[in-house]
Amino acid sequence: MSEAATRMRARPGDANACVQALAPVETLAARRADDERAAWLLLALHGCRAMQLKTQPDAAAQLRRLGNGLLSAEGVNPLPAELRMRLVATLWLHLRAVTTADEAAAWLGQRVLAPAMARIQAGDRPAELALAHLIESFYGHQPLLPDMEALSEQLLQQLDHSAAPVLAMARVLSVAYRRADRPERALALIEPAYHRAAKAWPGTDLLAWIESERALVLDHTGRVQEAAESQQRVADYWAIRQPRHWMRGARAEYNLASQQLSLGRYEAVMRHADRAEAWALDAGLLADQVRTENITARVSRAVAMLRLGRPQALQALREVLMELDASDFFLQSQALEEFFVAAEQQDDQDMIAWGRQALQRFLDHWTAPLQSDRGLAHLLQARREPARAETARLQAVALGSMGRDHAVEALALVEAAAARTDTAPHVAIAMYKRMCRALHRARADMSSSELIRASMSRYEPHLRRLIALLLDQGRLTEADQTLAFLQEEALYEPGRRQSVMRGPPSLNPAERRWDQAVDQAGAALLKQALALEPEIDRLTAQQPAGSVRLAAADEALTQATQRIAAATDQLRAEGRGRAPPVDEPQDRLRAGQAQLSYIVSEQRTDVLLRSASGATRRIQLPLSRAQLARQIQEFRRSLERPDSTLEDVLRQAQALHRQLLAPLLRHLPADVRELQLRSDGVLRYLPFAALHDGRNFLAERLSLSQRSPGVVSPGELNHGAPLGLGHAAALGRGGALPAVSREIDSLRRWPGATLRLDAGFDAEALRAGLAARPAFVHLASHFNLDPAGDAATYLQLGNGQVLSLSELARLPWRGVRLALLSACETGLPDHDGRGASSLAGALRLAGVQQVMATHWRIADTAAADWVTAFYAGLADTDLRQAHPSATWLAAAQRRWLDAHRGSALEHPHYWAAYTWFD
């Protein structure tokens, strides 16, 4: 059979050669029809015979005759009923091409559906599964949507909703709606179908089919983590299923590769891409077919390499994408976008030209009228035709404003704003702010496609441009809000709803009026789009979606664009005067508090100083990003080494104090005792407490805390007794930490404390301990911060097992008042300086109100000395009722310095590693 398949592939598209190659092995293949490879060969043979018959004058009659023969159970080696139904479906699709849709439907109803329905209603389970296989054969055939909707109504009227054909039809309709950019309709179908299948058809192929489609829909509707977990169950099913199904197994793995790419888990991308390839290598005569479908895995691998900055990654991605033609681009349209953006960032003109052409081919083939992706076509037009650029950008904004794809809207607003930064900065600011809102929504409920479109690497330069515009306009409060928003979004974890965050910067009254006008234009356009959907469906059943033209759709888009243009002109007129104020900052300062927000750019550092009165002052420092990086790296090297001299540390600490703090502190009100810091970029690596003014460390003068994005409304704070968990024995990936037992014992002073050490500290103990709602949590163990991301970053448990940062973040932390993380580098940001992979940042996002964490590695004994001294200062504090603040840390640091002045322990290595996050 393998040789026959090879001969067939040697002359692709030649039906006669195909039949000549495969007919001699038909009997052998029929005997082995339970093997997917033999079944595929029979499907190919019947497809080629159908193509031969289509050239005959009586093609319809001959196709019916062939189909009638398949439906007969006669023969020495009758084919399995499920395979016969798949062969019938193939012939029916050819019959539909040579006759009318009604005639083809009549034959299918009379010869297939009516007899099958009668047998199913009589309790014939095999007939039920056979009909499900016929329906499954229509999966992915977008032009059949009207036929399938009609057939679905018929099935629902005659069969139970848990019947296999009904469930298979839900999957067929779901993929059609998903690819038509209607994920909500897809989810409304596939979610109940999945739960019915899990109950009625557990452990079956049918359940695996439906769960696979459910995973793709979950991905498309923003539930990416759930999608990956669901798809993993599908992959596990096909991995053990006998006989083997190579195509299904490979599909599960390449879908997982795509979803892991969305989650930023690049090692997992490589692993699942390798598994998809392994399915191909094991598939025998199906190897070429499986490898062809594995294009998704190869694209995911290439995109991962591009994101990791590997050499020649852009060229490698192009080579993979060149394997596709325009009809396949719907599979990889977002990868095309990523390629195009990366080519622009690298200023590679050849790559830009190829990416623009490839993306345009996709849009021309696949995007229907008033579909959000049409906005991308308008943005490409704006680049090609400068004379029409203004209108084209606003058309893209109009399509995005419908709310169907927030990521497309953000892209459109970025380009519209960038074109106005010099001529109409107030308009540009309003557009950038709306972009923030669209980006926030896209990243809150984000599919894997939107994760590419809404990645922070794509938008951070634009957010920093907005900050610069606001600073230049003297709008300091809004600049501070935008910096906070940037840091919140940089800490985004897929699957975590952003409703717990503070969100985009505020709008002033004029901006709010413009924003409402855009919303109204989008709502009107969406209403028209929904009204035109039946006509668009009818037309796309006859031709590629990109070829469909509707005058009503064009007119609706024109009207929406004109409304947005008029509102923009009005905003520009109102912006000629001084911009009115926005709402007050959401974080109000108490008397004695002040906040410093650092904004680091290539050539300078801006600082916003805000006092309890609400007044904000801008101070510019002549410190470039590169200069700060060098100094902070040198300073940290000295701090991390306890054998470095105190004199050397003080020299560096005083230099940084002169540059970063001295110009600011003179503007602080005299009563300030608490300083909140919003650090940017490389400054997140700097332990401000260790800076020195020539007489004292900064910690001796002020209580310091780092502002960290977290839950805005935590609800009721916990009142439970403290929870302490530690790893002391030499188990797992790290060495022994014997002094951890002292840390855990120091919590015994508080009655009712739950304490677990070593084997008692496992995942269930942590989960159960948090479920008891402790007010205070202490973790002491090894923590590994890995640049590869959250999945590779982990905390070691006492039993030697590990929990990844993603797994830790999903535990019930909400309501914990303070978490003390006594492990290495738990407060250190990732390699980009964003804190996206810090344990402190993850727990703040999970609902912990205050976190005390470390910036570098400290010896086991030294850490225990510090922690026990910290708790000794709280001996009279009821941790269940207290309101922790950075003053706790500052008081402990001052006591430590007073106790160890003049000794080796005065070195900041021992006490400045700890930072307070709130």
PDB file of N, CA and C in Angstrom, residues 135-136 138-142 144-145 148-149 152 165-194 209-221 330:
ATOM      1  N   ILE A 135     -21.569  12.912   9.427  1.00  0.00           N
ATOM      2  CA  ILE A 135     -21.640  14.339   9.755  1.00  0.00           C
ATOM      3  C   ILE A 135     -20.249  14.890  10.062  1.00  0.00           C
ATOM      4  N   GLU A 136     -19.434  14.110  10.768  1.00  0.00           N
ATOM      5  CA  GLU A 136     -18.071  14.545  11.076  1.00  0.00           C
ATOM      6  C   GLU A 136     -17.273  14.807   9.802  1.00  0.00           C
ATOM      7  N   PHE A 138     -18.101  16.422   7.348  1.00  0.00           N
ATOM      8  CA  PHE A 138     -18.370  17.770   6.846  1.00  0.00           C
ATOM      9  C   PHE A 138     -17.665  18.839   7.675  1.00  0.00           C
ATOM     10  N   TYR A 139     -16.886  18.412   8.684  1.00  0.00           N
ATOM     11  CA  TYR A 139     -16.162  19.363   9.548  1.00  0.00           C
ATOM     12  C   TYR A 139     -15.207  20.208   8.706  1.00  0.00           C
ATOM     13  N   GLY A 140     -15.334  21.524   8.841  1.00  0.00           N
ATOM     14  CA  GLY A 140     -14.424  22.424   8.139  1.00  0.00           C
ATOM     15  C   GLY A 140     -14.867  22.833   6.753  1.00  0.00           C
ATOM     16  N   HIS A 141     -15.993  22.306   6.258  1.00  0.00           N
ATOM     17  CA  HIS A 141     -16.492  22.683   4.932  1.00  0.00           C
ATOM     18  C   HIS A 141     -17.394  23.915   5.073  1.00  0.00           C
ATOM     19  N   GLN A 142     -16.782  25.094   5.072  1.00  0.00           N
ATOM     20  CA  GLN A 142     -17.495  26.340   5.343  1.00  0.00           C
ATOM     21  C   GLN A 142     -18.682  26.589   4.412  1.00  0.00           C
ATOM     22  N   LEU A 144     -20.841  24.697   3.344  1.00  0.00           N
ATOM     23  CA  LEU A 144     -21.994  23.853   3.678  1.00  0.00           C
ATOM     24  C   LEU A 144     -22.798  24.390   4.849  1.00  0.00           C
ATOM     25  N   LEU A 145     -22.429  25.550   5.397  1.00  0.00           N
ATOM     26  CA  LEU A 145     -23.080  26.034   6.619  1.00  0.00           C
ATOM     27  C   LEU A 145     -24.601  26.072   6.498  1.00  0.00           C
ATOM     28  N   MET A 148     -25.924  22.521   6.663  1.00  0.00           N
ATOM     29  CA  MET A 148     -25.738  21.911   7.978  1.00  0.00           C
ATOM     30  C   MET A 148     -26.695  22.507   9.003  1.00  0.00           C
ATOM     31  N   GLU A 149     -26.979  23.799   8.900  1.00  0.00           N
ATOM     32  CA  GLU A 149     -27.948  24.392   9.827  1.00  0.00           C
ATOM     33  C   GLU A 149     -29.321  23.760   9.630  1.00  0.00           C
ATOM     34  N   SER A 152     -29.224  20.244  10.991  1.00  0.00           N
ATOM     35  CA  SER A 152     -29.207  20.292  12.455  1.00  0.00           C
ATOM     36  C   SER A 152     -30.614  20.414  13.018  1.00  0.00           C
ATOM     37  N   PRO A 165     -25.213  11.788  16.414  1.00  0.00           N
ATOM     38  CA  PRO A 165     -25.269  12.712  15.267  1.00  0.00           C
ATOM     39  C   PRO A 165     -25.524  14.162  15.675  1.00  0.00           C
ATOM     40  N   VAL A 166     -26.347  14.365  16.696  1.00  0.00           N
ATOM     41  CA  VAL A 166     -26.620  15.730  17.167  1.00  0.00           C
ATOM     42  C   VAL A 166     -25.348  16.362  17.719  1.00  0.00           C
ATOM     43  N   LEU A 167     -24.597  15.597  18.486  1.00  0.00           N
ATOM     44  CA  LEU A 167     -23.360  16.116  19.063  1.00  0.00           C
ATOM     45  C   LEU A 167     -22.311  16.369  17.986  1.00  0.00           C
ATOM     46  N   ALA A 168     -22.213  15.464  17.012  1.00  0.00           N
ATOM     47  CA  ALA A 168     -21.266  15.678  15.912  1.00  0.00           C
ATOM     48  C   ALA A 168     -21.631  16.922  15.121  1.00  0.00           C
ATOM     49  N   MET A 169     -22.931  17.163  14.928  1.00  0.00           N
ATOM     50  CA  MET A 169     -23.349  18.358  14.197  1.00  0.00           C
ATOM     51  C   MET A 169     -23.001  19.631  14.963  1.00  0.00           C
ATOM     52  N   ALA A 170     -23.073  19.600  16.287  1.00  0.00           N
ATOM     53  CA  ALA A 170     -22.673  20.773  17.070  1.00  0.00           C
ATOM     54  C   ALA A 170     -21.223  21.129  16.787  1.00  0.00           C
ATOM     55  N   ARG A 171     -20.368  20.115  16.639  1.00  0.00           N
ATOM     56  CA  ARG A 171     -18.959  20.341  16.318  1.00  0.00           C
ATOM     57  C   ARG A 171     -18.805  20.933  14.918  1.00  0.00           C
ATOM     58  N   VAL A 172     -19.565  20.410  13.951  1.00  0.00           N
ATOM     59  CA  VAL A 172     -19.473  20.903  12.566  1.00  0.00           C
ATOM     60  C   VAL A 172     -19.913  22.360  12.481  1.00  0.00           C
ATOM     61  N   LEU A 173     -21.011  22.702  13.154  1.00  0.00           N
ATOM     62  CA  LEU A 173     -21.483  24.087  13.134  1.00  0.00           C
ATOM     63  C   LEU A 173     -20.536  24.994  13.914  1.00  0.00           C
ATOM     64  N   SER A 174     -19.974  24.478  14.998  1.00  0.00           N
ATOM     65  CA  SER A 174     -19.078  25.288  15.816  1.00  0.00           C
ATOM     66  C   SER A 174     -17.877  25.776  15.014  1.00  0.00           C
ATOM     67  N   VAL A 175     -17.245  24.879  14.256  1.00  0.00           N
ATOM     68  CA  VAL A 175     -16.071  25.313  13.490  1.00  0.00           C
ATOM     69  C   VAL A 175     -16.471  26.327  12.427  1.00  0.00           C
ATOM     70  N   ALA A 176     -17.663  26.180  11.850  1.00  0.00           N
ATOM     71  CA  ALA A 176     -18.109  27.151  10.847  1.00  0.00           C
ATOM     72  C   ALA A 176     -18.295  28.527  11.468  1.00  0.00           C
ATOM     73  N   TYR A 177     -18.910  28.587  12.635  1.00  0.00           N
ATOM     74  CA  TYR A 177     -19.108  29.879  13.302  1.00  0.00           C
ATOM     75  C   TYR A 177     -17.772  30.453  13.780  1.00  0.00           C
ATOM     76  N   ARG A 178     -16.899  29.575  14.275  1.00  0.00           N
ATOM     77  CA  ARG A 178     -15.593  30.051  14.750  1.00  0.00           C
ATOM     78  C   ARG A 178     -14.807  30.702  13.618  1.00  0.00           C
ATOM     79  N   ARG A 179     -14.785  30.062  12.465  1.00  0.00           N
ATOM     80  CA  ARG A 179     -14.024  30.610  11.348  1.00  0.00           C
ATOM     81  C   ARG A 179     -14.704  31.812  10.715  1.00  0.00           C
ATOM     82  N   ALA A 180     -15.997  31.978  10.976  1.00  0.00           N
ATOM     83  CA  ALA A 180     -16.712  33.169  10.501  1.00  0.00           C
ATOM     84  C   ALA A 180     -16.642  34.302  11.514  1.00  0.00           C
ATOM     85  N   ASP A 181     -15.753  34.169  12.521  1.00  0.00           N
ATOM     86  CA  ASP A 181     -15.545  35.204  13.533  1.00  0.00           C
ATOM     87  C   ASP A 181     -16.790  35.412  14.393  1.00  0.00           C
ATOM     88  N   ARG A 182     -17.463  34.301  14.737  1.00  0.00           N
ATOM     89  CA  ARG A 182     -18.617  34.356  15.639  1.00  0.00           C
ATOM     90  C   ARG A 182     -18.393  33.372  16.784  1.00  0.00           C
ATOM     91  N   PRO A 183     -17.361  33.613  17.578  1.00  0.00           N
ATOM     92  CA  PRO A 183     -16.997  32.633  18.608  1.00  0.00           C
ATOM     93  C   PRO A 183     -18.063  32.443  19.676  1.00  0.00           C
ATOM     94  N   GLU A 184     -18.872  33.472  19.947  1.00  0.00           N
ATOM     95  CA  GLU A 184     -19.903  33.317  20.974  1.00  0.00           C
ATOM     96  C   GLU A 184     -20.941  32.277  20.550  1.00  0.00           C
ATOM     97  N   ARG A 185     -21.330  32.292  19.256  1.00  0.00           N
ATOM     98  CA  ARG A 185     -22.279  31.292  18.770  1.00  0.00           C
ATOM     99  C   ARG A 185     -21.645  29.904  18.813  1.00  0.00           C
ATOM    100  N   ALA A 186     -20.361  29.841  18.469  1.00  0.00           N
ATOM    101  CA  ALA A 186     -19.667  28.554  18.515  1.00  0.00           C
ATOM    102  C   ALA A 186     -19.660  28.003  19.943  1.00  0.00           C
ATOM    103  N   LEU A 187     -19.351  28.861  20.916  1.00  0.00           N
ATOM    104  CA  LEU A 187     -19.283  28.410  22.304  1.00  0.00           C
ATOM    105  C   LEU A 187     -20.656  27.971  22.803  1.00  0.00           C
ATOM    106  N   ALA A 188     -21.699  28.694  22.399  1.00  0.00           N
ATOM    107  CA  ALA A 188     -23.052  28.331  22.829  1.00  0.00           C
ATOM    108  C   ALA A 188     -23.451  26.952  22.329  1.00  0.00           C
ATOM    109  N   LEU A 189     -22.864  26.498  21.235  1.00  0.00           N
ATOM    110  CA  LEU A 189     -23.129  25.165  20.713  1.00  0.00           C
ATOM    111  C   LEU A 189     -22.228  24.101  21.344  1.00  0.00           C
ATOM    112  N   ILE A 190     -20.939  24.372  21.362  1.00  0.00           N
ATOM    113  CA  ILE A 190     -19.990  23.312  21.694  1.00  0.00           C
ATOM    114  C   ILE A 190     -19.915  23.042  23.192  1.00  0.00           C
ATOM    115  N   GLU A 191     -20.155  24.043  24.028  1.00  0.00           N
ATOM    116  CA  GLU A 191     -20.038  23.823  25.475  1.00  0.00           C
ATOM    117  C   GLU A 191     -21.088  22.832  25.980  1.00  0.00           C
ATOM    118  N   PRO A 192     -22.390  23.034  25.687  1.00  0.00           N
ATOM    119  CA  PRO A 192     -23.354  22.018  26.135  1.00  0.00           C
ATOM    120  C   PRO A 192     -23.149  20.667  25.455  1.00  0.00           C
ATOM    121  N   ALA A 193     -22.712  20.684  24.182  1.00  0.00           N
ATOM    122  CA  ALA A 193     -22.452  19.415  23.497  1.00  0.00           C
ATOM    123  C   ALA A 193     -21.344  18.646  24.203  1.00  0.00           C
ATOM    124  N   TYR A 194     -20.316  19.357  24.650  1.00  0.00           N
ATOM    125  CA  TYR A 194     -19.214  18.701  25.367  1.00  0.00           C
ATOM    126  C   TYR A 194     -19.713  18.045  26.650  1.00  0.00           C
ATOM    127  N   TRP A 209     -13.409  14.187  19.677  1.00  0.00           N
ATOM    128  CA  TRP A 209     -13.661  15.161  18.606  1.00  0.00           C
ATOM    129  C   TRP A 209     -14.232  16.450  19.180  1.00  0.00           C
ATOM    130  N   ILE A 210     -15.239  16.273  20.036  1.00  0.00           N
ATOM    131  CA  ILE A 210     -15.967  17.444  20.543  1.00  0.00           C
ATOM    132  C   ILE A 210     -15.092  18.246  21.499  1.00  0.00           C
ATOM    133  N   GLU A 211     -14.321  17.562  22.328  1.00  0.00           N
ATOM    134  CA  GLU A 211     -13.454  18.307  23.249  1.00  0.00           C
ATOM    135  C   GLU A 211     -12.365  19.053  22.483  1.00  0.00           C
ATOM    136  N   SER A 212     -11.884  18.497  21.382  1.00  0.00           N
ATOM    137  CA  SER A 212     -10.882  19.194  20.574  1.00  0.00           C
ATOM    138  C   SER A 212     -11.437  20.496  20.026  1.00  0.00           C
ATOM    139  N   GLU A 213     -12.655  20.451  19.483  1.00  0.00           N
ATOM    140  CA  GLU A 213     -13.273  21.681  18.970  1.00  0.00           C
ATOM    141  C   GLU A 213     -13.558  22.651  20.114  1.00  0.00           C
ATOM    142  N   ARG A 214     -13.993  22.121  21.243  1.00  0.00           N
ATOM    143  CA  ARG A 214     -14.238  22.987  22.412  1.00  0.00           C
ATOM    144  C   ARG A 214     -12.962  23.734  22.792  1.00  0.00           C
ATOM    145  N   ALA A 215     -11.815  23.030  22.775  1.00  0.00           N
ATOM    146  CA  ALA A 215     -10.553  23.683  23.125  1.00  0.00           C
ATOM    147  C   ALA A 215     -10.247  24.826  22.175  1.00  0.00           C
ATOM    148  N   LEU A 216     -10.507  24.628  20.884  1.00  0.00           N
ATOM    149  CA  LEU A 216     -10.250  25.682  19.906  1.00  0.00           C
ATOM    150  C   LEU A 216     -11.178  26.877  20.114  1.00  0.00           C
ATOM    151  N   VAL A 217     -12.418  26.601  20.500  1.00  0.00           N
ATOM    152  CA  VAL A 217     -13.364  27.694  20.769  1.00  0.00           C
ATOM    153  C   VAL A 217     -12.980  28.438  22.043  1.00  0.00           C
ATOM    154  N   LEU A 218     -12.601  27.688  23.086  1.00  0.00           N
ATOM    155  CA  LEU A 218     -12.143  28.340  24.315  1.00  0.00           C
ATOM    156  C   LEU A 218     -10.959  29.259  24.016  1.00  0.00           C
ATOM    157  N   ASP A 219     -10.050  28.781  23.209  1.00  0.00           N
ATOM    158  CA  ASP A 219      -8.915  29.599  22.784  1.00  0.00           C
ATOM    159  C   ASP A 219      -9.405  30.877  22.114  1.00  0.00           C
ATOM    160  N   HIS A 220     -10.357  30.737  21.205  1.00  0.00           N
ATOM    161  CA  HIS A 220     -10.843  31.881  20.431  1.00  0.00           C
ATOM    162  C   HIS A 220     -11.613  32.873  21.294  1.00  0.00           C
ATOM    163  N   THR A 221     -12.174  32.423  22.407  1.00  0.00           N
ATOM    164  CA  THR A 221     -12.940  33.313  23.274  1.00  0.00           C
ATOM    165  C   THR A 221     -12.136  33.804  24.472  1.00  0.00           C
ATOM    166  N   PHE A 330      -5.851  31.128   6.580  1.00  0.00           N
ATOM    167  CA  PHE A 330      -6.681  31.322   7.763  1.00  0.00           C
ATOM    168  C   PHE A 330      -6.100  30.583   8.957  1.00  0.00           C
TER     169      PHE A 330
END
